[in-house]
Short mmCIF file of C-alpha atoms in Angstrom, two decimals:
data_model
loop_
_atom_site.label_atom_id
_atom_site.label_comp_id
_atom_site.label_asym_id
_atom_site.label_seq_id
_atom_site.Cartn_x
_atom_site.Cartn_y
_atom_site.Cartn_z
CA MET A 898 -0.18 0.24 0.11
CA ALA A 899 1.54 3.20 -0.81
CA GLY A 900 2.33 5.91 1.73
CA ASP A 901 3.24 3.44 4.72
CA GLY A 902 5.90 4.91 6.84
CA LYS A 903 5.97 7.77 9.40
CA TYR A 904 4.78 10.95 9.70
CA ASP A 905 4.05 14.50 10.97
CA VAL A 906 0.88 14.34 10.97
CA ILE A 907 -2.25 11.91 9.41
CA VAL A 908 -5.21 12.56 8.67
CA ILE A 909 -8.33 10.44 8.76
CA GLY A 910 -11.07 11.96 6.27
CA SER A 911 -11.12 14.13 3.67
CA GLY A 912 -13.52 15.86 3.57
CA PRO A 913 -14.03 19.59 4.13
CA GLY A 914 -12.15 19.58 7.41
CA GLY A 915 -9.59 16.31 6.82
CA TYR A 916 -8.61 17.71 3.23
CA VAL A 917 -7.49 21.38 4.20
CA ALA A 918 -5.72 20.43 7.30
CA CYS A 919 -3.50 18.56 5.51
CA LEU A 920 -3.15 21.77 3.15
CA ARG A 921 -2.86 24.09 5.70
CA ALA A 922 0.11 21.20 7.09
CA ALA A 923 1.91 21.01 4.30
CA GLU A 924 2.23 24.98 3.72
CA LEU A 925 3.16 24.64 7.29
CA GLY A 926 6.63 22.29 6.31
CA LEU A 927 4.88 18.87 8.30
CA ARG A 928 4.75 15.29 6.38
CA ALA A 929 0.94 14.42 5.97
CA ALA A 930 -0.65 11.67 5.02
CA CYS A 931 -4.70 11.92 4.65
CA VAL A 932 -6.05 8.66 5.42
CA GLU A 933 -9.98 7.60 3.14
CA LYS A 934 -11.56 4.51 3.19
CA SER A 935 -14.26 5.56 0.34
CA ASP A 936 -12.75 5.58 -3.86
CA ARG A 937 -13.07 9.28 -3.61
CA VAL A 938 -12.06 11.90 -1.61
CA GLY A 939 -13.99 14.98 -0.52
CA GLY A 940 -16.64 13.25 2.08
CA ALA A 941 -19.78 13.50 2.18
CA CYS A 942 -20.68 17.10 1.55
CA LEU A 943 -18.58 17.03 -1.70
CA ASN A 944 -19.76 13.23 -2.45
CA VAL A 945 -23.03 13.48 -1.40
CA GLY A 946 -24.19 16.60 0.47
CA CYS A 947 -23.59 20.39 0.37
CA ILE A 948 -22.63 19.73 -3.69
CA PRO A 949 -24.67 17.72 -4.87
CA SER A 950 -27.52 19.22 -3.34
CA LYS A 951 -26.54 22.84 -4.94
CA ALA A 952 -25.84 21.59 -7.93
CA LEU A 953 -30.32 20.07 -7.55
CA LEU A 954 -31.08 23.34 -6.15
CA GLU A 955 -29.94 25.55 -9.23
CA SER A 956 -30.79 23.06 -11.84
CA SER A 957 -34.74 23.14 -10.55
CA ARG A 958 -34.47 26.73 -9.81
CA TYR A 959 -33.81 27.30 -13.48
CA TYR A 960 -36.68 24.87 -14.69
CA THR A 961 -38.76 26.97 -12.29
CA LEU A 962 -38.04 30.47 -13.72
CA ALA A 963 -38.46 28.97 -17.41
CA ARG A 964 -41.91 27.76 -16.15
CA LYS A 965 -42.88 30.41 -14.39
CA ARG A 966 -40.61 33.82 -14.33
CA PHE A 967 -39.79 34.15 -18.29
CA GLN A 968 -42.27 35.78 -20.02
CA GLU A 969 -42.07 38.77 -17.63
CA HIS A 970 -38.95 38.98 -19.06
CA GLY A 971 -40.28 38.88 -22.69
CA ILE A 972 -38.66 35.62 -23.37
CA VAL A 973 -41.17 32.72 -24.29
CA LEU A 974 -40.64 28.97 -24.34
CA ASP A 975 -43.64 26.93 -26.02
CA ASP A 976 -42.31 23.82 -24.20
CA GLN A 977 -40.73 23.52 -21.05
CA VAL A 978 -39.82 19.66 -20.23
CA LEU A 979 -37.84 17.98 -17.42
CA ASP A 980 -34.90 15.90 -18.15
CA LEU A 981 -34.02 14.25 -14.82
CA PRO A 982 -32.01 12.11 -16.20
CA VAL A 983 -29.35 15.18 -18.28
CA MET A 984 -29.81 16.92 -14.91
CA MET A 985 -28.51 14.42 -12.80
CA ALA A 986 -25.94 13.68 -15.13
CA ARG A 987 -25.17 17.18 -14.88
CA LYS A 988 -25.36 17.42 -10.74
CA SER A 989 -22.60 14.09 -11.03
CA GLU A 990 -20.24 16.18 -13.68
CA VAL A 991 -20.25 18.97 -11.20
CA VAL A 992 -19.29 16.40 -8.46
CA ARG A 993 -16.41 14.41 -10.26
CA GLY A 994 -14.58 17.95 -11.04
CA LEU A 995 -14.30 19.20 -7.90
CA VAL A 996 -13.76 15.95 -5.89
CA GLU A 997 -10.56 15.70 -8.65
CA ASN A 998 -9.72 19.32 -7.87
CA VAL A 999 -9.38 18.19 -4.22
CA ARG A 1000 -6.84 15.33 -5.00
CA LYS A 1001 -4.83 17.28 -6.68
CA LEU A 1002 -4.74 19.81 -4.60
CA LEU A 1003 -3.31 17.30 -2.60
CA GLU A 1004 -1.53 15.17 -4.53
CA ASN A 1005 0.66 18.85 -5.67
CA ALA A 1006 1.47 19.49 -1.91
CA GLY A 1007 2.87 16.32 -1.39
CA VAL A 1008 0.32 15.50 1.18
CA ALA A 1009 0.20 10.66 0.57
CA LEU A 1010 -3.43 9.63 0.25
CA ILE A 1011 -3.82 6.34 1.13
CA ARG A 1012 -6.76 4.18 0.86
CA GLY A 1013 -8.42 2.11 3.14
CA THR A 1014 -10.47 2.20 6.42
CA ALA A 1015 -8.15 3.82 9.62
CA ARG A 1016 -8.66 2.68 12.79
CA LEU A 1017 -6.38 4.13 15.91
CA ALA A 1018 -3.94 1.34 17.04
CA GLY A 1019 -2.06 3.40 19.46
CA GLU A 1020 -1.30 7.05 20.36
CA HIS A 1021 0.76 7.36 17.63
CA ARG A 1022 -0.33 4.94 15.54
CA VAL A 1023 -2.57 3.96 12.79
CA GLU A 1024 -3.60 0.86 11.21
CA VAL A 1025 -4.97 0.83 7.88
CA THR A 1026 -7.29 -2.10 6.27
CA ARG A 1027 -7.97 -2.22 2.45
CA ASP A 1028 -8.82 -5.23 0.85
CA GLY A 1029 -7.79 -7.91 3.83
CA GLU A 1030 -4.48 -6.33 3.77
CA LYS A 1031 -3.59 -4.35 6.99
CA THR A 1032 -0.81 -1.67 6.85
CA MET A 1033 0.91 0.16 10.23
CA LEU A 1034 1.36 3.88 10.04
CA GLU A 1035 3.32 5.93 12.83
CA ALA A 1036 3.14 9.73 13.14
CA ASP A 1037 3.13 12.69 15.91
CA ALA A 1038 -0.38 13.46 15.97
CA VAL A 1039 -3.16 11.82 14.69
CA VAL A 1040 -6.43 14.57 13.22
CA LEU A 1041 -10.09 12.72 13.43
CA ALA A 1042 -12.02 14.22 10.58
CA THR A 1043 -14.40 11.45 9.98
CA GLY A 1044 -17.73 13.99 9.70
CA GLY A 1045 -21.15 12.70 10.66
CA GLU A 1046 -23.64 10.22 8.93
CA PRO A 1047 -27.80 10.73 9.13
CA VAL A 1048 -29.61 10.64 12.26
CA PRO A 1049 -32.42 7.19 11.59
CA VAL A 1050 -35.80 7.69 13.34
CA PRO A 1051 -36.58 4.56 14.96
CA SER A 1052 -40.24 4.63 13.57
CA LEU A 1053 -38.47 5.30 10.17
CA PRO A 1054 -36.17 3.00 9.56
CA PHE A 1055 -34.17 3.33 6.05
CA ASP A 1056 -34.83 1.30 3.83
CA GLY A 1057 -33.15 2.71 0.59
CA CYS A 1058 -36.11 2.75 -1.70
CA ARG A 1059 -39.27 4.36 0.35
CA ILE A 1060 -38.19 5.94 3.94
CA VAL A 1061 -34.30 7.11 2.13
CA SER A 1062 -31.98 9.95 3.80
CA SER A 1063 -30.61 12.71 2.24
CA THR A 1064 -28.05 10.70 -0.09
CA GLU A 1065 -30.75 8.48 -1.91
CA ALA A 1066 -32.66 11.71 -2.28
CA LEU A 1067 -30.15 13.50 -3.90
CA ASP A 1068 -30.17 10.47 -6.58
CA PHE A 1069 -34.45 9.54 -7.33
CA ASP A 1070 -34.90 8.44 -10.60
CA ARG A 1071 -38.36 9.96 -10.90
CA VAL A 1072 -39.88 12.88 -9.50
CA PRO A 1073 -41.70 11.70 -6.17
CA GLU A 1074 -45.95 11.97 -6.30
CA HIS A 1075 -45.80 13.48 -2.75
CA LEU A 1076 -42.80 13.34 -0.62
CA ALA A 1077 -42.92 13.87 3.07
CA VAL A 1078 -39.72 15.09 4.54
CA VAL A 1079 -39.23 14.31 8.02
CA GLY A 1080 -37.51 17.61 9.94
CA GLY A 1081 -37.45 20.88 8.96
CA GLY A 1082 -34.39 22.32 9.06
CA THR A 1083 -31.33 23.07 6.50
CA ILE A 1084 -31.75 19.19 4.77
CA GLY A 1085 -35.30 18.81 4.96
CA LEU A 1086 -36.13 22.98 2.74
CA GLU A 1087 -32.85 22.50 1.08
CA LEU A 1088 -33.96 18.99 -0.98
CA GLY A 1089 -38.07 19.78 -0.48
CA SER A 1090 -37.73 22.66 -2.66
CA VAL A 1091 -35.58 20.83 -5.18
CA TRP A 1092 -38.34 18.09 -5.40
CA SER A 1093 -41.58 20.53 -4.91
CA ARG A 1094 -40.07 22.52 -8.02
CA LEU A 1095 -40.22 20.03 -10.12
CA GLY A 1096 -43.04 19.01 -9.65
CA ALA A 1097 -43.84 16.87 -6.26
CA ARG A 1098 -45.84 17.15 -3.41
CA VAL A 1099 -44.00 17.81 -0.54
CA THR A 1100 -45.33 17.67 3.11
CA VAL A 1101 -42.63 19.09 5.71
CA ILE A 1102 -42.87 17.58 8.86
CA GLU A 1103 -41.48 19.30 12.10
CA MET A 1104 -41.67 18.64 16.20
CA MET A 1105 -40.70 21.52 16.47
CA PRO A 1106 -43.55 25.34 16.78
CA GLY A 1107 -41.43 26.82 13.34
CA ILE A 1108 -38.79 25.52 10.60
CA ALA A 1109 -34.90 26.44 10.36
CA ALA A 1110 -34.68 26.29 14.48
CA VAL A 1111 -31.52 28.56 14.12
CA ALA A 1112 -32.31 30.90 12.07
CA ASP A 1113 -33.14 34.28 13.70
CA GLY A 1114 -36.80 34.07 14.50
CA GLN A 1115 -38.40 37.09 11.93
CA VAL A 1116 -36.45 35.27 8.91
CA SER A 1117 -37.62 31.70 9.58
CA ARG A 1118 -41.47 33.21 9.89
CA THR A 1119 -40.84 34.41 6.70
CA LEU A 1120 -39.57 31.51 4.77
CA GLU A 1121 -42.23 29.66 6.32
CA ARG A 1122 -44.69 32.09 4.45
CA LEU A 1123 -42.95 32.50 1.48
CA LEU A 1124 -42.25 28.86 0.66
CA GLY A 1125 -45.92 27.56 1.42
CA ARG A 1126 -46.21 29.77 -0.89
CA GLN A 1127 -44.31 28.27 -3.56
CA GLY A 1128 -46.44 25.07 -2.52
CA LEU A 1129 -44.61 23.23 0.01
CA GLU A 1130 -46.96 22.45 2.89
CA PHE A 1131 -46.30 22.38 6.83
CA ARG A 1132 -47.24 20.37 9.29
CA LEU A 1133 -46.03 21.78 12.68
CA ARG A 1134 -45.78 20.18 16.17
CA THR A 1135 -46.35 17.29 14.23
CA LYS A 1136 -44.25 13.77 15.21
CA VAL A 1137 -44.02 10.82 12.89
CA THR A 1138 -45.14 7.46 15.34
CA GLY A 1139 -44.87 4.94 12.60
CA ALA A 1140 -45.10 4.01 9.14
CA GLU A 1141 -46.64 1.42 7.10
CA VAL A 1142 -44.56 0.75 3.60
CA THR A 1143 -45.59 -0.92 1.01
CA ASP A 1144 -44.24 -1.64 -2.73
CA GLU A 1145 -46.77 1.51 -3.82
CA GLN A 1146 -46.29 4.01 -0.56
CA VAL A 1147 -45.76 4.98 2.52
CA VAL A 1148 -48.76 5.24 5.31
CA LEU A 1149 -47.29 7.40 7.89
CA THR A 1150 -49.15 7.88 11.51
CA LEU A 1151 -49.31 11.74 12.78
CA ASP A 1152 -48.85 13.20 16.43
CA ALA A 1153 -49.58 16.58 16.82
CA ASP A 1154 -50.65 17.85 19.68
CA GLY A 1155 -52.41 14.30 20.64
CA LYS A 1156 -54.53 14.13 17.66
CA GLU A 1157 -53.86 10.94 15.46
CA ASP A 1158 -53.46 11.59 11.77
CA ARG A 1159 -52.41 9.37 8.64
CA ILE A 1160 -50.99 10.76 5.30
CA ALA A 1161 -49.94 8.26 1.95
CA CYS A 1162 -46.79 9.79 0.42
CA ASP A 1163 -44.79 7.24 -1.89
CA ARG A 1164 -41.47 8.98 -0.66
CA VAL A 1165 -40.46 9.49 2.55
CA LEU A 1166 -37.14 12.11 3.31
CA VAL A 1167 -35.58 11.33 6.98
CA ALA A 1168 -33.61 15.22 7.64
CA VAL A 1169 -33.73 15.37 11.60
CA GLY A 1170 -29.62 15.68 11.40
CA ARG A 1171 -27.28 14.28 11.49
CA LYS A 1172 -24.43 12.84 14.21
CA PRO A 1173 -20.67 11.80 14.95
CA PHE A 1174 -19.71 9.32 12.59
CA THR A 1175 -17.10 7.55 14.79
CA GLY A 1176 -17.36 3.73 14.40
CA GLY A 1177 -14.49 2.15 13.80
CA LEU A 1178 -11.83 4.47 15.13
CA GLY A 1179 -11.25 2.62 18.39
CA LEU A 1180 -11.73 5.89 20.86
CA GLU A 1181 -12.95 3.37 23.60
CA ALA A 1182 -9.75 1.82 23.21
CA LEU A 1183 -7.80 4.87 23.98
CA GLY A 1184 -9.76 6.25 26.56
CA ILE A 1185 -10.92 8.84 24.23
CA GLY A 1186 -14.09 10.56 25.70
CA THR A 1187 -17.87 11.01 23.94
CA ASP A 1188 -20.49 12.73 25.40
CA PRO A 1189 -22.43 10.14 26.20
CA ARG A 1190 -26.00 12.41 24.47
CA THR A 1191 -24.88 13.45 21.09
CA GLY A 1192 -21.35 11.24 20.43
CA HIS A 1193 -19.22 14.32 20.42
CA VAL A 1194 -15.87 13.54 20.48
CA LEU A 1195 -14.67 15.89 23.79
CA VAL A 1196 -11.47 18.14 23.21
CA ASP A 1197 -9.81 20.73 24.75
CA GLU A 1198 -9.42 24.85 23.44
CA ARG A 1199 -6.60 23.12 20.63
CA TYR A 1200 -8.88 20.53 19.78
CA ARG A 1201 -6.60 17.82 21.57
CA THR A 1202 -9.03 14.60 22.71
CA GLY A 1203 -8.13 13.45 26.44
CA VAL A 1204 -4.47 11.25 24.00
CA ALA A 1205 -2.74 14.58 23.73
CA SER A 1206 -1.66 13.67 20.00
CA ILE A 1207 -4.86 12.89 19.26
CA TYR A 1208 -6.78 16.01 17.45
CA ALA A 1209 -10.71 16.05 16.54
CA VAL A 1210 -12.50 18.25 13.87
CA GLY A 1211 -15.49 19.29 12.30
CA ASP A 1212 -18.47 16.99 12.75
CA LEU A 1213 -17.51 15.16 15.06
CA VAL A 1214 -17.05 17.41 17.84
CA PRO A 1215 -19.88 20.00 19.39
CA GLY A 1216 -21.21 23.00 17.10
CA PRO A 1217 -23.01 23.28 13.88
CA MET A 1218 -22.60 21.05 11.49
CA LEU A 1219 -20.93 23.14 8.19
CA ALA A 1220 -18.36 21.90 5.95
CA HIS A 1221 -16.95 26.10 6.54
CA LYS A 1222 -16.58 25.75 10.45
CA ALA A 1223 -14.96 21.59 9.96
CA SER A 1224 -12.20 23.19 7.45
CA ALA A 1225 -11.75 26.46 9.80
CA GLU A 1226 -10.84 23.88 12.71
CA GLY A 1227 -8.63 21.89 10.77
CA ILE A 1228 -6.80 24.29 9.59
CA ALA A 1229 -6.31 26.02 13.24
CA ALA A 1230 -6.13 21.83 14.70
CA VAL A 1231 -3.05 21.58 12.61
CA GLU A 1232 -1.53 25.47 14.16
CA CYS A 1233 -1.58 24.22 16.99
CA ILE A 1234 0.38 20.93 16.43
CA ALA A 1235 2.77 23.30 14.49
CA GLY A 1236 3.29 25.40 17.77
CA LEU A 1237 1.34 28.01 16.36
CA PRO A 1238 -1.83 29.72 18.18
CA GLY A 1239 -4.92 28.42 15.94
CA GLU A 1240 -8.13 29.35 16.71
CA VAL A 1241 -11.54 29.72 15.48
CA ASN A 1242 -13.81 32.77 16.11
CA TYR A 1243 -17.47 30.63 16.32
CA ASP A 1244 -19.33 33.59 16.86
CA THR A 1245 -18.38 34.68 13.37
CA ILE A 1246 -19.26 31.40 11.90
CA PRO A 1247 -22.65 32.46 9.01
CA SER A 1248 -25.05 29.57 8.13
CA VAL A 1249 -26.65 29.55 4.48
CA ILE A 1250 -30.24 27.88 4.04
CA TYR A 1251 -30.41 27.23 0.56
CA THR A 1252 -33.53 27.72 -0.72
CA SER A 1253 -35.44 30.59 -2.75
CA PRO A 1254 -35.45 32.75 -1.06
CA GLU A 1255 -31.78 32.09 0.11
CA VAL A 1256 -31.14 32.35 4.29
CA ALA A 1257 -28.18 33.14 5.67
CA GLY A 1258 -26.97 34.49 9.45
CA VAL A 1259 -24.33 35.15 11.41
CA GLY A 1260 -23.45 36.52 15.08
CA LEU A 1261 -26.37 36.45 17.94
CA THR A 1262 -29.87 36.45 16.92
CA GLU A 1263 -32.99 38.94 18.27
CA GLU A 1264 -33.84 35.58 20.55
CA GLN A 1265 -30.86 34.89 21.53
CA ALA A 1266 -29.31 38.69 22.23
CA ARG A 1267 -33.05 39.11 24.60
CA GLU A 1268 -31.84 35.61 26.15
CA ARG A 1269 -28.47 37.20 27.17
CA GLY A 1270 -30.14 40.36 28.72
CA LEU A 1271 -28.61 42.58 26.23
CA SER A 1272 -28.71 46.11 25.37
CA PHE A 1273 -29.46 45.75 21.82
CA VAL A 1274 -31.40 47.82 18.54
CA ALA A 1275 -32.50 45.76 15.18
CA GLY A 1276 -33.38 47.46 12.25
CA SER A 1277 -34.27 46.09 8.78
CA CYS A 1278 -34.22 46.66 4.54
CA PRO A 1279 -36.52 45.26 3.08
CA PHE A 1280 -35.95 43.85 -0.83
CA THR A 1281 -38.45 45.85 -1.83
CA GLY A 1282 -36.55 49.00 -1.60
CA SER A 1283 -33.52 47.54 -3.63
CA ALA A 1284 -33.36 48.19 -6.77
CA ARG A 1285 -31.17 45.83 -7.84
CA ALA A 1286 -33.94 43.47 -6.46
CA ARG A 1287 -36.51 45.65 -8.19
CA CYS A 1288 -34.59 44.80 -12.14
CA ILE A 1289 -33.73 41.18 -11.06
CA GLY A 1290 -37.34 40.45 -10.20
CA ASP A 1291 -36.61 38.97 -7.06
CA THR A 1292 -37.99 41.65 -3.93
CA ASP A 1293 -39.10 38.94 -1.49
CA GLY A 1294 -37.33 38.84 1.90
CA PHE A 1295 -35.02 41.88 4.58
CA VAL A 1296 -31.94 42.30 5.67
CA LYS A 1297 -31.95 42.60 9.16
CA VAL A 1298 -28.74 44.49 10.93
CA ILE A 1299 -28.73 43.73 14.79
CA ALA A 1300 -26.10 45.83 17.41
CA HIS A 1301 -24.90 46.41 20.77
CA GLY A 1302 -27.35 49.24 21.96
CA ARG A 1303 -24.85 51.02 24.02
CA THR A 1304 -21.82 50.62 21.98
CA GLY A 1305 -23.32 50.14 18.55
CA ARG A 1306 -20.78 47.06 18.19
CA LEU A 1307 -22.34 44.70 15.88
CA LEU A 1308 -24.59 41.58 17.47
CA GLY A 1309 -25.49 40.04 13.86
CA VAL A 1310 -27.19 40.17 11.03
CA HIS A 1311 -29.57 37.84 9.42
CA ILE A 1312 -30.53 37.88 5.80
CA ILE A 1313 -33.59 36.62 4.06
CA GLY A 1314 -33.63 36.73 0.50
CA PRO A 1315 -31.44 36.94 -2.82
CA GLU A 1316 -27.74 35.97 -3.18
CA ALA A 1317 -27.81 35.82 1.00
CA SER A 1318 -25.19 33.53 0.68
CA GLU A 1319 -23.05 35.97 -0.78
CA LEU A 1320 -24.10 38.99 1.01
CA ILE A 1321 -23.36 37.33 4.44
CA GLY A 1322 -19.65 37.10 3.69
CA GLU A 1323 -19.20 40.30 4.12
CA CYS A 1324 -21.55 40.77 7.30
CA ALA A 1325 -18.96 38.26 8.54
CA GLY A 1326 -15.93 40.25 8.16
CA ALA A 1327 -17.46 42.89 9.71
CA LEU A 1328 -18.85 41.20 12.74
CA GLU A 1329 -14.99 39.91 12.80
CA ARG A 1330 -13.80 43.10 12.42
CA ASN A 1331 -16.16 43.92 15.94
CA ALA A 1332 -17.46 47.09 13.45
CA THR A 1333 -19.66 48.87 14.90
CA ALA A 1334 -23.77 50.11 13.07
CA GLU A 1335 -22.13 53.22 12.14
CA GLU A 1336 -19.14 51.96 10.55
CA PHE A 1337 -20.13 49.41 8.33
CA ALA A 1338 -22.85 51.49 6.93
CA ARG A 1339 -20.36 53.51 6.50
CA VAL A 1340 -19.03 51.44 3.40
CA VAL A 1341 -19.62 52.68 0.18
CA ARG A 1342 -21.12 49.94 -2.14
CA ALA A 1343 -21.97 49.94 -5.97
CA HIS A 1344 -25.11 51.28 -6.88
CA PRO A 1345 -27.66 49.50 -8.17
CA THR A 1346 -26.29 46.37 -5.82
CA LEU A 1347 -27.78 43.71 -3.74
CA SER A 1348 -25.41 45.02 -0.74
CA GLU A 1349 -26.86 48.69 -0.32
CA ALA A 1350 -29.39 46.93 1.33
CA VAL A 1351 -27.19 45.52 4.22
CA ARG A 1352 -26.26 48.98 4.27
CA ASP A 1353 -29.53 50.20 4.97
CA ALA A 1354 -30.64 48.12 7.34
CA ALA A 1355 -27.02 49.70 9.29
CA LEU A 1356 -28.17 53.04 8.62
CA ILE A 1357 -31.77 52.41 10.17
CA VAL A 1358 -29.53 50.62 13.30
CA GLN A 1359 -27.43 54.02 13.74
CA SER A 1360 -30.27 56.14 13.53
CA SER A 1361 -32.42 54.16 16.02
CA ARG A 1362 -29.35 54.29 18.66
CA LYS A 1363 -29.04 58.09 17.91
CA ARG A 1364 -33.27 58.86 18.92
CA GLY A 1365 -32.49 56.92 21.62
#
């Protein structure tokens, strides 16, 4: 097996936490190896998560625009035919190209890519198994970056056909007539949107009183209303208590505030969250602790486990399960291994839901600021007032800026609307610099652009503070 020997760092997993950690190690002059059990690098995010879902979201958005919006622009198409196999092939090609890019990045950086399943065999040893052959590797430090896996629901066991995880929902061979989505979080809303746009009836079943629980409350309520207008049906404060599966359909038994109901559908997507994937790593044998409730690997501020030479990042450790959070932690962990002050500012990590409209946020929500007892001022600017939004015909949503009432320092920015995923970047940068609402508003944006709505929301906050 290629790559036998001694390394400075061995990283287990080639997802966004793992491969980025390897690249940073190479930049710092460390001899690095990446162990990956799959034939393809990139982890779940690249192969069966973030990237294929965004490719389908984009394709389905174009399909919706062609059917419902092109005529507004004087573009008349006689036929709008969905060729699902072509759409799926494009998605696969996007993934294939990015997988190859990651492989080349590792190769060009001099990182040894070792194929096989890894198990910790000691404080500095990793056993790799492939096709029955075992190879022992050694390193001064090991970084665990094995990512996460879908959380199952006891009443809805995955069968890969009728009751599926997000992985199978990315590869349906036909548009479901009725898709039930269990879970109103990011994954459920994004994939529900894909299949709704392509013609499926979609019912989202959520135990909580609202969808997108991590979002600002005003944003969450607005998203529910706008997605409902697009045709998604929401069954809130509802849980699934049972399922009857036949060759043709699934009949779900629901409990809504003690009232039983049943709905029939032909596919069920279970998207209630993800959990750390630690199976087979050998954590217990080395005494590496995990949270008994969540399964997260316990680490200190330097991402070290209870074994000083073994580190963990990404979905394995507490915090939002986001690819960019994993990458930041991978870099920080390797910097700590190299003796540098690696760290991650968790207060400025943005999150995005790629529905239409998009949702993006960074920093504190209004609810969180209130829970902490902070003095704050919040200001919102609707996209209906944006010249650019009117030009592109996408005026749903708003920008909300939250600032400290006394100092004016930005506490959070939350956006629902066009290109929210791109707009949130400058907002995260402003929070990282501890900018005030006034400083943020003074930045000159080009006209006409959507970013002017961000400026205007900051101006509203600043005006409110002066009046207060």
